[in-house]
Amino acid sequence: MPLAVRQIEPEAAVAPEEDWRQIASALTGYVRKRTQRHDVVEDIVQETVLRLMDYRGKGQLVSVYALAFRIAGNLVIDRFRTERRYAAEAVEEPMSPTALPDRVLAGRQELASLMQALQAMPPLRREVIIRRRLHGQSCATIARELDLNPKAVEKHITRGLVDLNKARMRSEPMERHQS
Amino acid sequence: MSADPRIAEEAALWADRMNRPAIDSALASEFDAWMNADARHREAFAELQALWDSEVLTLALREMQDAPLPVVAPKPPPRPRKPARQTVWRLATLAASIAAALVILPQFSQQTYRTGPGEERHVQLRDGTRINLSGNSRLRVTLSLWSRSASLTQGEAYFDVRHEERRTFRVQSGDASIRVLGTAFNVDHQAPDRTAIEVYRGAVEVGGSDGGRQVLKTGAAANVLAGRISLRPGPTQDRPEWETGWFDADNIPLGVLIDKIRRYATQPIVTTDPSLLSLRVSGRFHISDVDRALAAIEAAYGVKVVRDHNQIALELR
């Protein structure tokens, strides 16, 4: 999750205590949706909170939540990659694709739902979402190139994400609700 | 799923805002306050952020853009290029970026770009630099007020760097470093101690970890192997080869070629025999066509390709 990384304001006064349990519980929801492997969720959340505390000790964080989700997101990807690499080197125990987070092959149902939702969108909204999420264009750039006002762009993104999220939740396999 | 549509919309708005390259501190505190206010907010945001980060979403969007639908978004007419208006725009953009810079002054912006197998990503940085990232690649870009740098830790990228008098652009790839002054070039991170560089326009200065430096001009190419720079014949086309999905191997370890194919393969490629990875290979491979590339390796190098439903295994014959 990209954002300004040096989230530290050196001169900040003593900040209020963070509620780590509250943060951990939000992160748990996030990591569960990013991986099918329930056994790694707790690990990733714990590691994220430890790193957060470490950052926190060095200065006031601009946004503890933004940083939390970014760290967790990176850890999910790292885990994914290490396991792949491991799978490539030691072959005794080949990885099953069901074990991979955001697994490309088994995510077909989800892919179909997301594409359906995209197809159902007004074309302009779809274009805005593609530009923003796929090409990383800023709202200002999109507004300029599509002759929209920035507020309208934001609205398209928001509505579009909500629709996609609904579609994603509908396609969610039951196993995710366990544990 | 959050039952309250208002909360879902707010969460979506925050997901958009918090995934911008830089966030200002006022907005960030507002976000934390919103998250702290209600458990339903946190739950909804966790969902939306997971959606935002989802690789399946990336795939879906790619599919949609590659296969235009019967109903096509009306393309806006090309804007007439009025110089005066452009200047006003530039000034406005400049003013805006100065304002933005002031807000995030104690920070700098850092962003990591990743691609999955077979994925290709076009990135435009805030300074106007364009980067095309090949599949299964990872690039971290750091822009500050006084410097610009990128670190390619995996894969391959083509850079078209916007020249700036005072902020040079540096690229680190394993033990090779590249200093740029407004140019287009390709960096292929083949292994931590193996980087290949090609210059398509302008010039770069390549540094190896052994202290060696070498200026490469348009049409030149070099490898940095274990920190040492060696020149090699330059590119013959005006775009990097990977954009066409091909790779010219010239006496390289098979492991490097396999890694390149992994940039496109959706299944893990594994090997039972590490000695296989050090076989030397040469030839022109269509790496974006995984089956074809593997068949070529199979035919030419005495390697057996064994497929099952969840992986591709390479064995010595």
PDB file of N, CA and C in Angstrom, chain B residues 88-102:
ATOM      1  N   VAL B  88      -0.385  27.920 -18.253  1.00  0.00           N
ATOM      2  CA  VAL B  88      -1.163  28.148 -17.043  1.00  0.00           C
ATOM      3  C   VAL B  88      -1.272  26.851 -16.254  1.00  0.00           C
ATOM      4  N   TRP B  89      -1.523  25.763 -16.996  1.00  0.00           N
ATOM      5  CA  TRP B  89      -1.626  24.449 -16.347  1.00  0.00           C
ATOM      6  C   TRP B  89      -0.349  24.093 -15.615  1.00  0.00           C
ATOM      7  N   ARG B  90       0.755  24.309 -16.343  1.00  0.00           N
ATOM      8  CA  ARG B  90       2.053  23.971 -15.756  1.00  0.00           C
ATOM      9  C   ARG B  90       2.264  24.750 -14.474  1.00  0.00           C
ATOM     10  N   LEU B  91       1.954  26.047 -14.529  1.00  0.00           N
ATOM     11  CA  LEU B  91       2.147  26.885 -13.345  1.00  0.00           C
ATOM     12  C   LEU B  91       1.277  26.390 -12.207  1.00  0.00           C
ATOM     13  N   ALA B  92       0.023  26.045 -12.575  1.00  0.00           N
ATOM     14  CA  ALA B  92      -0.896  25.558 -11.554  1.00  0.00           C
ATOM     15  C   ALA B  92      -0.365  24.256 -10.949  1.00  0.00           C
ATOM     16  N   THR B  93       0.107  23.367 -11.840  1.00  0.00           N
ATOM     17  CA  THR B  93       0.642  22.090 -11.360  1.00  0.00           C
ATOM     18  C   THR B  93       1.853  22.326 -10.473  1.00  0.00           C
ATOM     19  N   LEU B  94       2.695  23.261 -10.924  1.00  0.00           N
ATOM     20  CA  LEU B  94       3.892  23.580 -10.164  1.00  0.00           C
ATOM     21  C   LEU B  94       3.516  24.098  -8.778  1.00  0.00           C
ATOM     22  N   ALA B  95       2.563  25.029  -8.771  1.00  0.00           N
ATOM     23  CA  ALA B  95       2.119  25.591  -7.494  1.00  0.00           C
ATOM     24  C   ALA B  95       1.563  24.486  -6.606  1.00  0.00           C
ATOM     25  N   ALA B  96       0.788  23.606  -7.239  1.00  0.00           N
ATOM     26  CA  ALA B  96       0.188  22.512  -6.476  1.00  0.00           C
ATOM     27  C   ALA B  96       1.265  21.593  -5.914  1.00  0.00           C
ATOM     28  N   SER B  97       2.301  21.328  -6.749  1.00  0.00           N
ATOM     29  CA  SER B  97       3.306  20.388  -6.245  1.00  0.00           C
ATOM     30  C   SER B  97       4.155  21.038  -5.163  1.00  0.00           C
ATOM     31  N   ILE B  98       4.336  22.358  -5.272  1.00  0.00           N
ATOM     32  CA  ILE B  98       5.052  23.042  -4.188  1.00  0.00           C
ATOM     33  C   ILE B  98       4.234  22.975  -2.910  1.00  0.00           C
ATOM     34  N   ALA B  99       2.924  23.217  -3.046  1.00  0.00           N
ATOM     35  CA  ALA B  99       2.050  23.145  -1.878  1.00  0.00           C
ATOM     36  C   ALA B  99       2.102  21.748  -1.269  1.00  0.00           C
ATOM     37  N   ALA B 100       2.032  20.731  -2.160  1.00  0.00           N
ATOM     38  CA  ALA B 100       2.070  19.352  -1.679  1.00  0.00           C
ATOM     39  C   ALA B 100       3.400  19.066  -0.993  1.00  0.00           C
ATOM     40  N   ALA B 101       4.468  19.586  -1.600  1.00  0.00           N
ATOM     41  CA  ALA B 101       5.795  19.351  -1.033  1.00  0.00           C
ATOM     42  C   ALA B 101       5.894  19.968   0.356  1.00  0.00           C
ATOM     43  N   LEU B 102       5.271  21.120   0.527  1.00  0.00           N
ATOM     44  CA  LEU B 102       5.332  21.772   1.829  1.00  0.00           C
ATOM     45  C   LEU B 102       4.611  20.942   2.883  1.00  0.00           C
TER      46      LEU B 102
END
